[in-house]
Amino acid sequence: MKPNAERNRSRIPQERPDFPLLPTPKPGADGSLPHESSESLFRVVQAHYLQQDRRLGVYAVTGVGEFVPSSLENVRRGLATLRDEGILRSEHTFLDAGSGDGRVVILVSLIFGLKTFGVEYDDALWRRSLDHVAVFRPFYRTGNALPTLLCGDFCDEETYTRHGTAFRNFDVVFNYANDHHRLAAKIARDGAEHVLFLCYGPIPIPESFPGLVAIRSLTLGNGAAQRGSFLHVYRKGG
């Protein structure tokens, strides 16, 4: 069923939830924070989600399908490659379409410093993602915006317009092979000129989507980690 108006909303909580607390970073004499390097920050995020996955498991059945989280290590590797190649840029606005428990939006906003949005249809996962963002709130520097998390259908324009934005405002759209054909059609129809579509998943060969041109494919894992570790990059209009 479609999310109702009350569910189709955004929020970032002000208080941290009942998770095992991370050490709150305290500025040193020079104003710098611990975990300031991207590598250290990433290890903090990774450890937090590994702990959650051990406690809750990595698979869940939701009201609209199945939830399997992205590999933070693989997604970071792929995004870092795209950044180094100049495909992903610091001024981009990033959308995680199907943002689940918030791990990718936290990765992108905290580690890569992009302005980031997430849309999740399932209310329980959306609420969980809000909790995780609250946990990491102290780790965001001044000027590094927290992600905005919306609850709704990522292909429904109303999900965006009711929060004062529009789908065409996103420069990069990420999706973990979740209703990605419908999403690709929306990108081709409603996305900004030259918007990027990052399709992550287990398919080694890039699929064809009308109106989108594949410009890059990355293999992100080895051996047993190979499953679910391909990232295909498309651009609207070529």
mmCIF file of C-alpha atoms in Angstrom:
data_model
loop_
_atom_site.group_PDB
_atom_site.id
_atom_site.type_symbol
_atom_site.label_atom_id
_atom_site.label_comp_id
_atom_site.label_asym_id
_atom_site.label_seq_id
_atom_site.Cartn_x
_atom_site.Cartn_y
_atom_site.Cartn_z
ATOM 1 C CA MET A 1 0.000 0.000 0.000
ATOM 2 C CA LYS A 2 1.074 3.587 -0.527
ATOM 3 C CA PRO A 3 2.322 5.557 2.470
ATOM 4 C CA ASN A 4 -0.301 7.910 3.861
ATOM 5 C CA ALA A 5 0.261 11.627 4.352
ATOM 6 C CA GLU A 6 1.280 11.235 8.000
ATOM 7 C CA ARG A 7 3.977 8.705 7.121
ATOM 8 C CA ASN A 8 5.258 10.647 4.144
ATOM 9 C CA ARG A 9 7.470 12.954 6.166
ATOM 10 C CA SER A 10 11.004 13.773 7.119
ATOM 11 C CA ARG A 11 12.684 14.109 10.459
ATOM 12 C CA ILE A 12 16.054 14.162 12.163
ATOM 13 C CA PRO A 13 15.775 13.416 15.906
ATOM 14 C CA GLN A 14 17.307 15.737 18.449
ATOM 15 C CA GLU A 15 18.159 13.087 21.039
ATOM 16 C CA ARG A 16 20.202 9.918 20.684
ATOM 17 C CA PRO A 17 18.253 6.643 21.057
ATOM 18 C CA ASP A 18 18.800 3.631 23.264
ATOM 19 C CA PHE A 19 21.805 2.252 21.372
ATOM 20 C CA PRO A 20 25.148 1.470 22.998
ATOM 21 C CA LEU A 21 26.607 4.957 22.902
ATOM 22 C CA LEU A 22 29.634 5.878 20.872
ATOM 23 C CA PRO A 23 32.223 8.023 22.611
ATOM 24 C CA THR A 24 31.209 11.647 22.136
ATOM 25 C CA PRO A 25 34.061 13.421 20.338
ATOM 26 C CA LYS A 26 35.655 16.280 22.264
ATOM 27 C CA PRO A 27 37.690 18.989 20.536
ATOM 28 C CA GLY A 28 41.405 19.109 21.235
ATOM 29 C CA ALA A 29 43.393 22.260 21.941
ATOM 30 C CA ASP A 30 43.551 23.035 18.215
ATOM 31 C CA GLY A 31 39.807 22.515 17.767
ATOM 32 C CA SER A 32 40.203 19.227 15.905
ATOM 33 C CA LEU A 33 38.048 16.236 16.674
ATOM 34 C CA PRO A 34 39.072 12.626 17.220
ATOM 35 C CA HIS A 35 38.067 10.310 14.373
ATOM 36 C CA GLU A 36 38.634 13.301 12.099
ATOM 37 C CA SER A 37 40.302 11.351 9.293
ATOM 38 C CA SER A 38 37.935 9.722 6.835
ATOM 39 C CA GLU A 39 39.445 6.302 7.581
ATOM 40 C CA SER A 40 38.879 6.645 11.333
ATOM 41 C CA LEU A 41 35.354 7.931 10.810
ATOM 42 C CA PHE A 42 34.587 5.062 8.494
ATOM 43 C CA ARG A 43 35.782 2.494 11.043
ATOM 44 C CA VAL A 44 33.486 4.044 13.661
ATOM 45 C CA VAL A 45 30.486 3.836 11.298
ATOM 46 C CA GLN A 46 31.371 0.310 10.217
ATOM 47 C CA ALA A 47 31.759 -0.939 13.803
ATOM 48 C CA HIS A 48 28.422 0.585 14.763
ATOM 49 C CA TYR A 49 26.555 -1.183 11.964
ATOM 50 C CA LEU A 50 28.395 -4.474 12.477
ATOM 51 C CA GLN A 51 27.192 -4.391 16.066
ATOM 52 C CA GLN A 52 23.648 -3.699 14.911
ATOM 53 C CA ASP A 53 23.769 -6.487 12.320
ATOM 54 C CA ARG A 54 24.892 -8.997 14.958
ATOM 55 C CA ARG A 55 22.046 -7.917 17.205
ATOM 56 C CA LEU A 56 19.229 -7.627 14.646
ATOM 57 C CA GLY A 57 20.472 -9.702 11.720
ATOM 58 C CA VAL A 58 21.127 -8.508 8.181
ATOM 59 C CA TYR A 59 17.828 -9.566 6.632
ATOM 60 C CA ALA A 60 14.304 -8.360 7.313
ATOM 61 C CA VAL A 61 10.901 -8.705 5.682
ATOM 62 C CA THR A 62 9.208 -5.319 5.484
ATOM 63 C CA GLY A 63 5.727 -4.216 4.540
ATOM 64 C CA VAL A 64 6.793 -3.758 0.927
ATOM 65 C CA GLY A 65 9.452 -6.393 0.372
ATOM 66 C CA GLU A 66 12.829 -7.486 1.698
ATOM 67 C CA PHE A 67 15.643 -5.525 3.301
ATOM 68 C CA VAL A 68 19.258 -6.560 2.814
ATOM 69 C CA PRO A 69 21.799 -3.846 3.688
ATOM 70 C CA SER A 70 24.539 -2.647 1.389
ATOM 71 C CA SER A 71 28.138 -3.492 2.226
ATOM 72 C CA LEU A 72 29.630 -0.304 3.647
ATOM 73 C CA GLU A 73 33.120 -1.388 2.624
ATOM 74 C CA ASN A 74 32.111 -2.036 -0.964
ATOM 75 C CA VAL A 75 30.018 1.112 -1.336
ATOM 76 C CA ARG A 76 32.808 3.235 0.119
ATOM 77 C CA ARG A 77 35.307 1.668 -2.291
ATOM 78 C CA GLY A 78 33.038 2.365 -5.251
ATOM 79 C CA LEU A 79 32.276 5.955 -4.277
ATOM 80 C CA ALA A 80 35.943 6.677 -3.586
ATOM 81 C CA THR A 81 36.830 5.441 -7.076
ATOM 82 C CA LEU A 82 34.144 7.622 -8.657
ATOM 83 C CA ARG A 83 35.352 10.609 -6.635
ATOM 84 C CA ASP A 84 38.966 10.028 -7.667
ATOM 85 C CA GLU A 85 37.881 9.815 -11.313
ATOM 86 C CA GLY A 86 35.945 13.085 -11.044
ATOM 87 C CA ILE A 87 32.562 11.435 -11.626
ATOM 88 C CA LEU A 88 31.350 12.034 -8.054
ATOM 89 C CA ARG A 89 31.964 15.625 -6.930
ATOM 90 C CA SER A 90 31.714 17.446 -3.624
ATOM 91 C CA GLU A 91 29.007 19.810 -4.898
ATOM 92 C CA HIS A 92 26.688 16.947 -5.824
ATOM 93 C CA THR A 93 23.422 16.394 -3.964
ATOM 94 C CA PHE A 94 23.037 12.662 -3.307
ATOM 95 C CA LEU A 95 19.843 10.619 -2.973
ATOM 96 C CA ASP A 96 19.735 7.081 -1.588
ATOM 97 C CA ALA A 97 16.486 5.719 -3.028
ATOM 98 C CA GLY A 98 15.556 2.954 -0.592
ATOM 99 C CA SER A 99 17.747 4.126 2.285
ATOM 100 C CA GLY A 100 16.865 1.335 4.738
ATOM 101 C CA ASP A 101 18.537 1.786 8.113
ATOM 102 C CA GLY A 102 20.505 4.842 7.000
ATOM 103 C CA ARG A 103 23.970 3.357 6.635
ATOM 104 C CA VAL A 104 24.628 4.676 3.111
ATOM 105 C CA VAL A 105 23.306 8.189 3.813
ATOM 106 C CA ILE A 106 25.541 8.361 6.901
ATOM 107 C CA LEU A 107 28.506 7.086 4.890
ATOM 108 C CA VAL A 108 27.982 9.626 2.111
ATOM 109 C CA SER A 109 27.233 12.645 4.300
ATOM 110 C CA LEU A 110 29.765 11.997 7.073
ATOM 111 C CA ILE A 111 32.676 10.436 5.170
ATOM 112 C CA PHE A 112 32.300 12.030 1.718
ATOM 113 C CA GLY A 113 30.746 15.305 2.881
ATOM 114 C CA LEU A 114 27.956 15.446 0.294
ATOM 115 C CA LYS A 115 24.541 16.964 0.890
ATOM 116 C CA THR A 116 22.517 13.781 1.254
ATOM 117 C CA PHE A 117 18.880 12.667 1.262
ATOM 118 C CA GLY A 118 17.398 9.237 1.874
ATOM 119 C CA VAL A 119 13.936 7.911 1.052
ATOM 120 C CA GLU A 120 12.659 4.760 2.746
ATOM 121 C CA TYR A 121 9.156 3.334 2.274
ATOM 122 C CA ASP A 122 9.059 1.093 5.356
ATOM 123 C CA ASP A 123 8.160 3.018 8.493
ATOM 124 C CA ALA A 124 10.120 0.811 10.922
ATOM 125 C CA LEU A 125 13.316 1.049 8.873
ATOM 126 C CA TRP A 126 12.849 4.795 8.432
ATOM 127 C CA ARG A 127 12.547 5.238 12.202
ATOM 128 C CA ARG A 128 15.616 3.087 12.726
ATOM 129 C CA SER A 129 17.567 5.260 10.293
ATOM 130 C CA LEU A 130 16.577 8.356 12.277
ATOM 131 C CA ASP A 131 17.979 6.719 15.399
ATOM 132 C CA HIS A 132 21.274 5.964 13.699
ATOM 133 C CA VAL A 133 21.637 9.522 12.434
ATOM 134 C CA ALA A 134 21.023 10.733 15.992
ATOM 135 C CA VAL A 135 23.835 8.498 17.242
ATOM 136 C CA PHE A 136 26.276 10.066 14.793
ATOM 137 C CA ARG A 137 25.119 13.662 15.229
ATOM 138 C CA PRO A 138 28.142 14.606 17.410
ATOM 139 C CA PHE A 139 30.542 13.428 14.698
ATOM 140 C CA TYR A 140 29.360 15.933 12.090
ATOM 141 C CA ARG A 141 31.525 19.019 11.714
ATOM 142 C CA THR A 142 30.146 22.521 11.405
ATOM 143 C CA GLY A 143 29.098 23.015 7.808
ATOM 144 C CA ASN A 144 28.739 19.271 7.193
ATOM 145 C CA ALA A 145 24.969 18.848 7.008
ATOM 146 C CA LEU A 146 23.200 15.854 8.495
ATOM 147 C CA PRO A 147 21.226 13.785 5.981
ATOM 148 C CA THR A 148 17.542 14.463 5.430
ATOM 149 C CA LEU A 149 15.440 11.315 5.724
ATOM 150 C CA LEU A 150 12.042 11.021 4.043
ATOM 151 C CA CYS A 151 9.459 8.283 4.494
ATOM 152 C CA GLY A 152 7.595 7.470 1.312
ATOM 153 C CA ASP A 153 7.745 6.065 -2.210
ATOM 154 C CA PHE A 154 10.952 7.164 -3.925
ATOM 155 C CA CYS A 155 9.195 7.191 -7.305
ATOM 156 C CA ASP A 156 6.312 9.394 -6.095
ATOM 157 C CA GLU A 157 7.057 13.076 -6.744
ATOM 158 C CA GLU A 158 4.852 14.022 -3.801
ATOM 159 C CA THR A 159 7.411 12.447 -1.465
ATOM 160 C CA TYR A 160 9.762 15.281 -2.441
ATOM 161 C CA THR A 161 7.416 18.199 -3.073
ATOM 162 C CA ARG A 162 5.789 17.976 0.350
ATOM 163 C CA HIS A 163 9.235 18.681 1.824
ATOM 164 C CA GLY A 164 10.020 21.622 -0.432
ATOM 165 C CA THR A 165 12.258 19.831 -2.904
ATOM 166 C CA ALA A 166 11.906 17.942 -6.179
ATOM 167 C CA PHE A 167 13.402 14.840 -7.708
ATOM 168 C CA ARG A 168 15.152 16.959 -10.358
ATOM 169 C CA ASN A 169 17.248 18.581 -7.589
ATOM 170 C CA PHE A 170 19.386 15.458 -7.121
ATOM 171 C CA ASP A 171 22.653 15.071 -9.002
ATOM 172 C CA VAL A 172 23.260 11.461 -7.967
ATOM 173 C CA VAL A 173 20.695 8.729 -7.277
ATOM 174 C CA PHE A 174 21.872 5.516 -5.578
ATOM 175 C CA ASN A 175 19.871 2.304 -5.356
ATOM 176 C CA TYR A 176 20.603 -1.238 -4.190
ATOM 177 C CA ALA A 177 18.777 -3.139 -6.975
ATOM 178 C CA ASN A 178 15.410 -2.407 -5.344
ATOM 179 C CA ASP A 179 12.637 -1.548 -7.819
ATOM 180 C CA HIS A 180 15.450 -0.135 -9.916
ATOM 181 C CA HIS A 181 13.677 -0.430 -13.267
ATOM 182 C CA ARG A 182 10.857 1.828 -12.090
ATOM 183 C CA LEU A 183 13.420 4.178 -10.552
ATOM 184 C CA ALA A 184 15.460 4.290 -13.774
ATOM 185 C CA ALA A 185 12.320 5.272 -15.686
ATOM 186 C CA LYS A 186 11.697 8.125 -13.226
ATOM 187 C CA ILE A 187 15.300 9.297 -13.546
ATOM 188 C CA ALA A 188 14.994 9.358 -17.339
ATOM 189 C CA ARG A 189 11.660 11.177 -17.152
ATOM 190 C CA ASP A 190 12.004 13.536 -14.155
ATOM 191 C CA GLY A 191 15.702 13.666 -13.280
ATOM 192 C CA ALA A 192 18.012 16.610 -13.813
ATOM 193 C CA GLU A 193 19.992 16.878 -17.013
ATOM 194 C CA HIS A 194 23.026 14.571 -16.776
ATOM 195 C CA VAL A 195 21.933 13.146 -13.393
ATOM 196 C CA LEU A 196 23.918 10.052 -12.378
ATOM 197 C CA PHE A 197 22.265 6.751 -11.475
ATOM 198 C CA LEU A 198 24.406 4.453 -9.314
ATOM 199 C CA CYS A 199 22.924 0.950 -9.390
ATOM 200 C CA TYR A 200 24.565 -1.333 -6.827
ATOM 201 C CA GLY A 201 23.837 -5.042 -6.696
ATOM 202 C CA PRO A 202 24.727 -8.624 -7.642
ATOM 203 C CA ILE A 203 24.427 -8.247 -11.430
ATOM 204 C CA PRO A 204 27.891 -8.181 -13.064
ATOM 205 C CA ILE A 205 26.711 -6.826 -16.447
ATOM 206 C CA PRO A 206 25.060 -3.380 -16.619
ATOM 207 C CA GLU A 207 21.406 -3.495 -17.605
ATOM 208 C CA SER A 208 19.874 -1.273 -20.265
ATOM 209 C CA PHE A 209 17.516 1.523 -19.242
ATOM 210 C CA PRO A 210 15.804 3.762 -21.819
ATOM 211 C CA GLY A 211 17.127 7.313 -21.643
ATOM 212 C CA LEU A 212 20.198 6.358 -19.567
ATOM 213 C CA VAL A 213 23.694 5.518 -20.798
ATOM 214 C CA ALA A 214 26.091 3.265 -18.875
ATOM 215 C CA ILE A 215 29.394 5.125 -18.379
ATOM 216 C CA ARG A 216 31.257 3.043 -15.771
ATOM 217 C CA SER A 217 31.108 -0.381 -14.108
ATOM 218 C CA LEU A 218 33.026 -1.378 -10.999
ATOM 219 C CA THR A 219 33.649 -4.745 -9.355
ATOM 220 C CA LEU A 220 33.908 -4.093 -5.639
ATOM 221 C CA GLY A 221 34.538 -7.449 -3.953
ATOM 222 C CA ASN A 222 36.603 -10.591 -4.155
ATOM 223 C CA GLY A 223 35.786 -14.272 -3.822
ATOM 224 C CA ALA A 224 32.840 -14.910 -1.520
ATOM 225 C CA ALA A 225 32.289 -11.154 -1.218
ATOM 226 C CA GLN A 226 31.664 -10.905 -4.944
ATOM 227 C CA ARG A 227 27.905 -11.325 -4.620
ATOM 228 C CA GLY A 228 26.216 -7.964 -4.446
ATOM 229 C CA SER A 229 29.421 -6.108 -5.146
ATOM 230 C CA PHE A 230 28.988 -4.481 -8.541
ATOM 231 C CA LEU A 231 28.335 -0.798 -9.098
ATOM 232 C CA HIS A 232 27.072 0.381 -12.480
ATOM 233 C CA VAL A 233 27.021 4.082 -13.250
ATOM 234 C CA TYR A 234 24.565 5.597 -15.734
ATOM 235 C CA ARG A 235 24.103 9.159 -16.910
ATOM 236 C CA LYS A 236 20.878 10.632 -18.206
ATOM 237 C CA GLY A 237 21.303 11.573 -21.838
ATOM 238 C CA GLY A 238 24.797 10.122 -22.084
#
